[in-house]
Amino acid sequence: MRTYEKSTKLDNVCYDIRGPVMDEANRMQAAGIDVLKLNIGNPAPFGFHAPDEVIKDMSYNLRDTEGYSDSKGLFSARKAIMQYCQLKHIPNVGIDDIYTGNGVSELITMSMQGLLNNGDEILVPSPDYPLWTASVTLAGGTAVHYICDESSEWYPDLEDMEKKITDKTKAIVIINPNNPTGAVYPKEILEKIADMARRHELIIFSDEIYDRLLMDGVEHTSIASLCPDVFCITLNGLSKSHRIAGFRVGWMTLSGDKSRVKGYIEGLNMLSSMRLCSNVPSQYIIKYALGDYTKTDDLLLPGGRIYEQREYIYNALNSIDGLSAVKPKAAFYIFPKIDAKRFNITNDEQFVLDFLRQKKILLVHGGGFHWEQPDHFRIVYLPKLEDLEYSMKEMKDFLADYRQE
Ligand code: PLP
């Protein structure tokens, strides 16, 4: 009998929130066991809801958004995005340079599909948001990982990045602010990356979905604003800043020098029209959602839930023997280091699985983010403070006698 296997193109795609650990968590839940989930960056289930106006705007306008829109998106949405680009000093972005998408996810995939031929290389951070590596791979390319340096606030290691450029390299991907580290890159680092792209004639992809989730007064710079002579694709969306991950609303903007990417843009236009358009009711709210972007969300200020939970998790992790963590400046993730020698950890997925089975708490292992050493894991600190406190108590207890065979 004929059997069907998954495409071999998926062989090198690694798991983050899916895979054996998730399967085990699902099995435990099906068996009636409560699992505390610190594994997914989805704000709504943890009591972070969308602003009322966003919900009202969408529901009032459902009648007007029944049909397909222009394949790149509604004019009103793209105009609001264009104004947002102006505010962030991203140069040379016209209405036609803006594509809305069903989340940033769809646009990551689309932008890689449109660019890559077999064997092309793309520089992707390690650790990364794993969809980037997966999308490069599925498009036939090779993701070459450059290191982000934990000892320098998780900023990209520029020497490592440059060393990995070959004549097959087409682009550099940066994730800023970063998932899983919560790092926000300073202007000087971005300028050096822009310069590298300029010298090697590379495209820059900048995933900025967390640029409105900043803490400690840190400012975000869009790399595209620093290099009007370099072709950049900047990606952003409302899943996180407006807590509407389920509505699937994102966009990408093309900026800088477009004179040598005409063929690529033609490909993007083809791909954009093949999916007809992105979710139209969600596009409708972009203009309202981006209207209040200058105000820092109270959640991110002292006394706000995200800020206070970040403070807690950072201090708690650093007080446990064998763990250490850099303080995240944005988003709602922390990527602690575990002393692999001390616990004899050679397999980080096994570590997370053992913790899940013993303590019923779900984390993601560092390998899920293309981090090679078995010495990191990611915590999403969105669950309420009591749950975070409980998880840290259990972690301390677990590590007291944990040793991998
Ligand atoms: N980019 C990064 C860095 C993310 O962390 C995520 C989601 O976690 C996405 C993109 C996908 O976002 P969206 O919901 O817009 O598809």
Coordinates of C-alpha atoms and ligand atoms in Angstrom, one line a residue:
M1 CA 0.0 0.0 0.0
R2 CA 1.1 3.5 -0.8
T3 CA 2.0 5.6 2.2
Y4 CA 2.6 9.3 2.5
E5 CA 5.4 10.9 4.3
K6 CA 6.0 14.6 5.0
S7 CA 8.0 16.4 2.4
T8 CA 11.8 16.0 2.8
K9 CA 11.9 19.8 2.6
L10 CA 10.7 19.7 6.2
D11 CA 13.6 17.5 7.4
N12 CA 15.8 20.3 8.6
V13 CA 13.0 22.4 10.0
C14 CA 13.3 22.3 13.8
Y15 CA 10.6 22.5 16.3
D16 CA 9.9 25.2 18.8
I17 CA 6.5 25.1 20.2
R18 CA 5.6 21.9 18.3
G19 CA 7.4 18.5 18.4
P20 CA 7.9 15.8 21.1
V21 CA 7.6 18.2 24.0
M22 CA 4.3 19.6 22.8
D23 CA 3.1 16.1 22.0
E24 CA 3.8 15.0 25.6
A25 CA 2.1 18.1 27.0
N26 CA -1.0 17.3 24.8
R27 CA -0.9 13.7 26.0
M28 CA -0.8 14.8 29.6
Q29 CA -3.7 17.2 29.1
A30 CA -5.8 14.6 27.4
A31 CA -5.2 12.4 30.4
G32 CA -6.7 15.2 32.6
I33 CA -3.4 16.6 33.9
D34 CA -3.2 20.4 34.2
V35 CA -0.1 21.8 32.4
L36 CA 1.1 25.3 33.2
K37 CA 2.1 26.7 29.8
L38 CA 5.1 29.1 29.7
N39 CA 5.7 28.3 26.1
I40 CA 3.7 30.5 23.7
G41 CA 3.6 34.2 23.1
N42 CA -0.1 34.5 22.8
P43 CA -1.3 37.3 25.1
A44 CA -5.1 36.8 25.1
P45 CA -5.4 33.5 27.1
F46 CA -3.5 35.1 29.9
G47 CA -6.0 37.9 30.4
F48 CA -4.3 40.4 28.1
H49 CA -7.2 41.6 25.9
A50 CA -7.4 43.9 22.9
P51 CA -8.3 47.5 23.5
D52 CA -12.2 47.9 23.3
E53 CA -12.0 50.4 20.4
V54 CA -10.2 47.8 18.3
I55 CA -12.9 45.3 18.9
K56 CA -15.7 47.9 18.3
D57 CA -14.1 49.1 15.1
M58 CA -13.8 45.7 13.7
S59 CA -17.3 44.6 14.6
Y60 CA -19.0 47.9 13.3
N61 CA -17.3 47.5 10.0
L62 CA -17.8 43.8 9.3
R63 CA -20.5 44.6 6.6
D64 CA -18.0 46.7 4.7
T65 CA -15.3 44.2 4.8
E66 CA -17.0 41.2 3.4
G67 CA -15.3 41.2 0.0
Y68 CA -11.7 40.7 -1.1
S69 CA -9.6 43.8 -0.9
D70 CA -6.7 44.9 -3.2
S71 CA -4.2 42.0 -2.9
K72 CA -1.8 44.2 -1.0
G73 CA -4.5 45.6 1.3
L74 CA -7.0 48.3 1.9
F75 CA -5.8 51.8 1.0
S76 CA -6.7 53.1 4.4
A77 CA -4.7 50.5 6.2
R78 CA -1.7 51.0 3.9
K79 CA -1.9 54.7 4.4
A80 CA -1.8 54.3 8.2
I81 CA 1.2 52.0 7.8
M82 CA 2.9 54.5 5.5
Q83 CA 2.4 57.2 8.2
Y84 CA 3.9 54.8 10.8
C85 CA 6.9 54.4 8.5
Q86 CA 7.3 58.1 8.4
L87 CA 7.2 58.3 12.1
K88 CA 9.9 55.7 12.3
H89 CA 11.9 57.5 9.6
I90 CA 11.8 54.6 7.2
P91 CA 12.5 56.3 3.9
N92 CA 11.0 55.9 0.5
V93 CA 7.9 53.9 1.3
G94 CA 4.9 54.5 -0.9
I95 CA 1.5 52.9 -0.8
D96 CA 2.6 50.3 -3.3
D97 CA 5.5 49.3 -1.2
I98 CA 3.2 48.1 1.6
Y99 CA 1.7 44.6 1.7
T100 CA -0.7 43.5 4.5
G101 CA -0.6 39.8 5.5
N102 CA -2.3 37.3 7.6
G103 CA 0.1 38.0 10.4
V104 CA 3.8 38.6 9.9
S105 CA 4.1 34.8 9.5
E106 CA 2.5 34.8 6.1
L107 CA 4.8 37.6 4.9
I108 CA 8.0 35.9 6.3
T109 CA 7.1 32.9 4.2
M110 CA 6.1 35.0 1.2
S111 CA 9.2 37.1 1.2
M112 CA 11.5 34.0 1.3
Q113 CA 9.5 32.2 -1.4
G114 CA 9.8 35.2 -3.7
L115 CA 13.5 35.5 -3.3
L116 CA 15.3 32.2 -2.9
N117 CA 16.6 29.7 -5.4
N118 CA 18.1 26.4 -4.3
G119 CA 21.4 26.9 -2.6
D120 CA 21.0 30.6 -1.8
E121 CA 22.0 31.6 1.7
I122 CA 20.4 33.9 4.2
L123 CA 22.0 35.0 7.5
V124 CA 19.6 34.3 10.3
P125 CA 20.2 34.9 14.0
S126 CA 20.9 32.2 16.5
P127 CA 18.8 32.1 18.6
D128 CA 16.0 33.0 16.1
Y129 CA 12.2 33.0 15.9
P130 CA 12.2 29.6 14.1
L131 CA 9.8 30.5 11.4
W132 CA 12.6 32.4 9.7
T133 CA 14.8 29.4 9.4
A134 CA 11.9 27.2 8.4
S135 CA 10.8 29.6 5.7
V136 CA 14.3 29.9 4.3
T137 CA 14.5 26.1 4.2
L138 CA 11.1 25.6 2.6
A139 CA 11.9 28.1 -0.1
G140 CA 15.0 26.0 -1.0
G141 CA 17.6 28.2 0.7
T142 CA 20.0 27.6 3.5
A143 CA 19.8 29.5 6.7
V144 CA 23.3 30.3 7.9
H145 CA 23.1 31.2 11.6
Y146 CA 25.1 34.0 13.1
I147 CA 25.5 34.2 16.9
C148 CA 23.9 36.7 19.1
D149 CA 26.1 37.2 22.1
E150 CA 24.7 36.7 25.5
S151 CA 27.7 38.4 27.1
S152 CA 26.8 41.6 25.1
E153 CA 23.2 41.9 25.9
W154 CA 22.4 39.3 23.2
Y155 CA 23.4 41.7 20.4
P156 CA 24.4 40.2 17.1
D157 CA 28.1 39.2 17.0
L158 CA 29.1 41.3 14.0
E159 CA 32.4 39.5 13.4
D160 CA 30.6 36.2 13.3
M161 CA 28.0 37.7 10.9
E162 CA 30.5 39.0 8.5
K163 CA 32.6 35.8 8.6
K164 CA 29.6 33.9 7.4
I165 CA 28.9 36.0 4.3
T166 CA 29.7 34.1 1.1
D167 CA 29.0 34.7 -2.6
K168 CA 25.7 32.9 -2.1
T169 CA 24.5 35.1 0.6
K170 CA 21.5 37.2 -0.4
A171 CA 20.3 38.8 2.8
I172 CA 20.6 39.4 6.5
V173 CA 17.7 38.8 8.8
I174 CA 17.5 40.7 12.1
I175 CA 14.8 40.3 14.7
N176 CA 14.7 43.5 16.7
P177 CA 13.3 43.6 19.4
N178 CA 14.2 39.9 19.6
N179 CA 12.3 36.8 20.3
P180 CA 13.5 34.8 22.3
T181 CA 16.0 37.1 24.1
G182 CA 14.0 40.3 24.5
A183 CA 17.0 42.3 23.3
V184 CA 16.7 45.7 21.6
Y185 CA 19.6 46.6 19.3
P186 CA 21.3 50.0 19.7
K187 CA 21.8 52.3 16.8
E188 CA 25.6 51.7 16.6
I189 CA 25.0 48.0 16.1
L190 CA 22.3 48.6 13.5
E191 CA 24.6 51.0 11.6
K192 CA 27.3 48.4 11.4
I193 CA 24.9 45.8 10.1
A194 CA 23.6 48.3 7.5
D195 CA 27.2 49.0 6.5
M196 CA 27.8 45.3 6.1
A197 CA 24.7 44.9 3.9
R198 CA 25.9 47.9 1.9
R199 CA 29.4 46.6 1.3
H200 CA 28.2 43.1 0.4
E201 CA 25.1 44.2 -1.5
L202 CA 22.7 42.3 0.7
I203 CA 19.1 42.8 1.4
I204 CA 18.0 43.4 5.0
F205 CA 14.9 41.8 6.5
S206 CA 14.0 43.3 9.9
D207 CA 11.3 41.7 11.9
E208 CA 10.0 44.4 14.2
I209 CA 6.8 42.9 15.5
Y210 CA 7.7 43.9 19.1
D211 CA 8.7 47.5 18.5
R212 CA 5.8 48.8 20.5
L213 CA 6.5 46.6 23.5
L214 CA 9.5 48.4 25.0
M215 CA 10.5 48.8 28.6
D216 CA 12.8 51.0 30.7
G217 CA 12.5 53.9 28.3
V218 CA 14.5 52.1 25.6
E219 CA 14.0 53.5 22.1
H220 CA 13.6 51.4 19.1
T221 CA 15.4 52.2 15.8
S222 CA 14.2 50.7 12.6
I223 CA 17.4 49.7 10.7
A224 CA 15.7 50.8 7.5
S225 CA 15.8 54.4 8.8
L226 CA 19.6 54.2 8.9
C227 CA 20.3 53.1 5.3
P228 CA 18.1 54.8 2.6
D229 CA 20.6 53.4 0.1
V230 CA 20.0 49.7 1.1
F231 CA 16.9 47.7 0.1
C232 CA 15.1 46.7 3.3
I233 CA 12.0 44.8 4.1
T234 CA 10.6 45.7 7.5
L235 CA 7.9 43.5 9.0
N236 CA 5.4 44.4 11.7
G237 CA 2.0 43.6 13.0
L238 CA -0.7 43.9 15.7
S239 CA -0.6 40.3 17.2
K240 CA 1.5 41.4 20.2
S241 CA 1.1 45.1 20.6
H242 CA -2.7 45.0 20.4
R243 CA -3.1 41.4 21.8
I244 CA -4.9 40.2 18.7
A245 CA -2.8 37.3 17.6
G246 CA -5.9 35.5 16.5
F247 CA -7.0 38.2 14.1
R248 CA -3.9 37.6 11.9
V249 CA -2.8 41.1 11.0
G250 CA 0.6 42.1 9.9
W251 CA 2.4 44.0 7.1
M252 CA 5.7 44.4 5.4
T253 CA 7.2 47.5 3.9
L254 CA 9.8 47.8 1.1
S255 CA 12.1 50.8 1.6
G256 CA 15.5 52.1 0.4
D257 CA 17.0 51.6 -3.0
K258 CA 14.7 49.5 -5.1
S259 CA 16.6 49.9 -8.4
R260 CA 18.2 46.5 -8.3
V261 CA 15.2 44.5 -6.9
K262 CA 12.6 45.0 -9.6
G263 CA 12.4 41.3 -10.4
Y264 CA 12.1 40.4 -6.7
I265 CA 9.3 42.9 -6.3
E266 CA 7.5 41.5 -9.3
G267 CA 7.7 38.1 -7.6
L268 CA 6.3 39.5 -4.4
N269 CA 3.4 41.1 -6.3
M270 CA 2.7 37.7 -7.9
L271 CA 2.7 35.9 -4.6
S272 CA 0.6 38.6 -3.0
S273 CA -2.1 38.3 -5.6
M274 CA -2.0 34.5 -5.5
R275 CA -3.3 34.5 -2.0
L276 CA -5.9 37.1 -3.1
C277 CA -5.6 39.3 -0.1
S278 CA -5.2 39.2 3.7
N279 CA -8.1 39.1 6.2
V280 CA -10.0 42.3 5.4
P281 CA -11.8 42.9 8.7
S282 CA -8.4 42.8 10.4
Q283 CA -6.9 45.2 7.9
Y284 CA -9.7 47.6 8.8
I285 CA -8.5 48.2 12.3
I286 CA -4.9 49.0 11.4
K287 CA -5.7 52.7 11.0
Y288 CA -7.3 52.8 14.5
A289 CA -4.7 50.6 16.1
L290 CA -1.8 52.7 14.8
G291 CA -3.5 55.9 15.8
D292 CA -2.3 55.6 19.4
Y293 CA 1.2 54.4 18.8
T294 CA 3.1 57.2 20.5
K295 CA 1.7 56.3 23.9
T296 CA 3.6 53.6 25.9
D297 CA 1.2 50.9 27.0
D298 CA 0.7 51.0 30.8
L299 CA 1.4 47.3 30.9
L300 CA 5.0 48.1 30.1
L301 CA 5.5 50.7 32.8
P302 CA 6.3 50.1 36.5
G303 CA 3.1 48.8 38.1
G304 CA 2.0 47.3 34.7
R305 CA 1.6 43.6 34.4
I306 CA 4.2 42.9 31.8
Y307 CA 6.8 45.1 33.5
E308 CA 6.3 43.6 36.9
Q309 CA 6.3 40.1 35.6
R310 CA 9.5 40.7 33.8
E311 CA 11.0 42.1 37.0
Y312 CA 9.9 39.0 38.9
I313 CA 11.0 36.4 36.4
Y314 CA 14.4 38.0 35.9
N315 CA 15.2 38.2 39.6
A316 CA 13.8 34.8 40.4
L317 CA 15.8 33.1 37.6
N318 CA 19.0 34.7 38.7
S319 CA 18.5 33.7 42.3
I320 CA 18.4 29.9 41.4
D321 CA 21.8 28.2 41.5
G322 CA 22.8 27.1 38.0
L323 CA 20.6 29.6 36.2
S324 CA 21.3 33.1 34.9
A325 CA 19.5 35.4 32.5
V326 CA 20.1 38.7 30.7
K327 CA 17.3 41.2 31.5
P328 CA 15.0 41.5 28.5
K329 CA 14.2 45.1 27.4
A330 CA 11.2 44.3 25.2
A331 CA 8.4 41.8 24.4
F332 CA 7.6 39.1 27.0
Y333 CA 10.3 36.4 26.7
I334 CA 13.4 35.6 28.7
F335 CA 16.1 33.2 27.5
P336 CA 17.9 31.9 30.6
K337 CA 21.2 30.0 30.6
I338 CA 21.4 26.8 32.4
D339 CA 24.8 25.5 33.7
A340 CA 24.9 22.4 31.5
K341 CA 28.1 21.0 33.1
R342 CA 26.7 21.2 36.6
F343 CA 23.5 19.2 35.6
N344 CA 25.3 17.2 33.0
I345 CA 22.8 18.3 30.4
T346 CA 23.7 17.1 26.9
N347 CA 20.2 17.3 25.5
D348 CA 18.1 20.4 26.2
E349 CA 14.9 19.0 24.7
Q350 CA 15.2 16.1 27.2
F351 CA 15.7 18.7 30.0
V352 CA 12.5 20.4 29.1
L353 CA 10.7 17.1 28.7
D354 CA 11.9 15.9 32.2
F355 CA 10.7 19.2 33.7
L356 CA 7.3 18.8 32.0
R357 CA 6.8 15.2 33.2
Q358 CA 7.9 15.9 36.7
K359 CA 6.5 19.4 37.3
K360 CA 3.8 19.7 34.7
I361 CA 5.2 23.0 33.4
L362 CA 5.9 23.5 29.7
L363 CA 8.9 25.5 28.5
V364 CA 10.7 25.5 25.1
H365 CA 14.3 24.2 24.8
G366 CA 16.9 26.5 23.3
G367 CA 17.4 24.2 20.3
G368 CA 13.9 25.1 19.3
F369 CA 15.3 28.5 18.4
H370 CA 18.3 27.2 16.6
W371 CA 20.6 27.6 19.6
E372 CA 23.2 24.9 19.2
Q373 CA 24.4 24.4 22.8
P374 CA 22.1 22.4 25.1
D375 CA 22.2 25.2 27.7
H376 CA 19.2 27.5 27.2
F377 CA 15.4 27.5 27.4
R378 CA 12.7 30.1 26.9
I379 CA 10.1 31.3 29.3
V380 CA 7.1 33.3 28.2
Y381 CA 6.3 35.5 31.2
L382 CA 2.7 36.3 30.2
P383 CA 1.0 34.0 32.7
K384 CA -0.1 35.7 35.9
L385 CA 2.4 36.4 38.7
E386 CA 1.2 33.5 41.0
D387 CA 1.8 31.1 38.2
L388 CA 5.3 32.5 37.5
E389 CA 6.1 32.3 41.2
Y390 CA 4.9 28.7 41.3
S391 CA 6.9 27.8 38.2
M392 CA 10.1 29.2 39.8
K393 CA 9.6 27.4 43.0
E394 CA 9.1 24.2 41.1
M395 CA 12.2 24.9 38.9
K396 CA 14.3 25.4 42.0
D397 CA 13.0 22.2 43.5
F398 CA 13.6 20.3 40.2
L399 CA 17.2 21.4 39.8
A400 CA 18.1 20.5 43.4
D401 CA 18.7 16.9 42.3
Y402 CA 18.5 17.0 38.5
R403 CA 21.3 15.3 36.5
Q404 CA 21.0 14.0 33.0
E405 CA 22.3 10.4 32.5
Ligands
PLP1 N1 8.0 37.4 14.3 C1 8.4 37.2 15.5 C2 9.7 37.6 16.0 C3 7.5 36.5 16.4 O1 7.9 36.3 17.7 C4 6.2 36.1 16.0 C5 5.3 35.4 16.8 O2 5.6 35.0 17.9 C6 5.9 36.4 14.6 C7 6.8 37.0 13.8 C8 4.6 36.0 14.0 O3 3.6 36.9 14.3 P1 2.2 37.0 13.6 O4 1.2 36.7 14.6 O5 2.1 38.4 13.1 O6 2.2 36.0 12.5

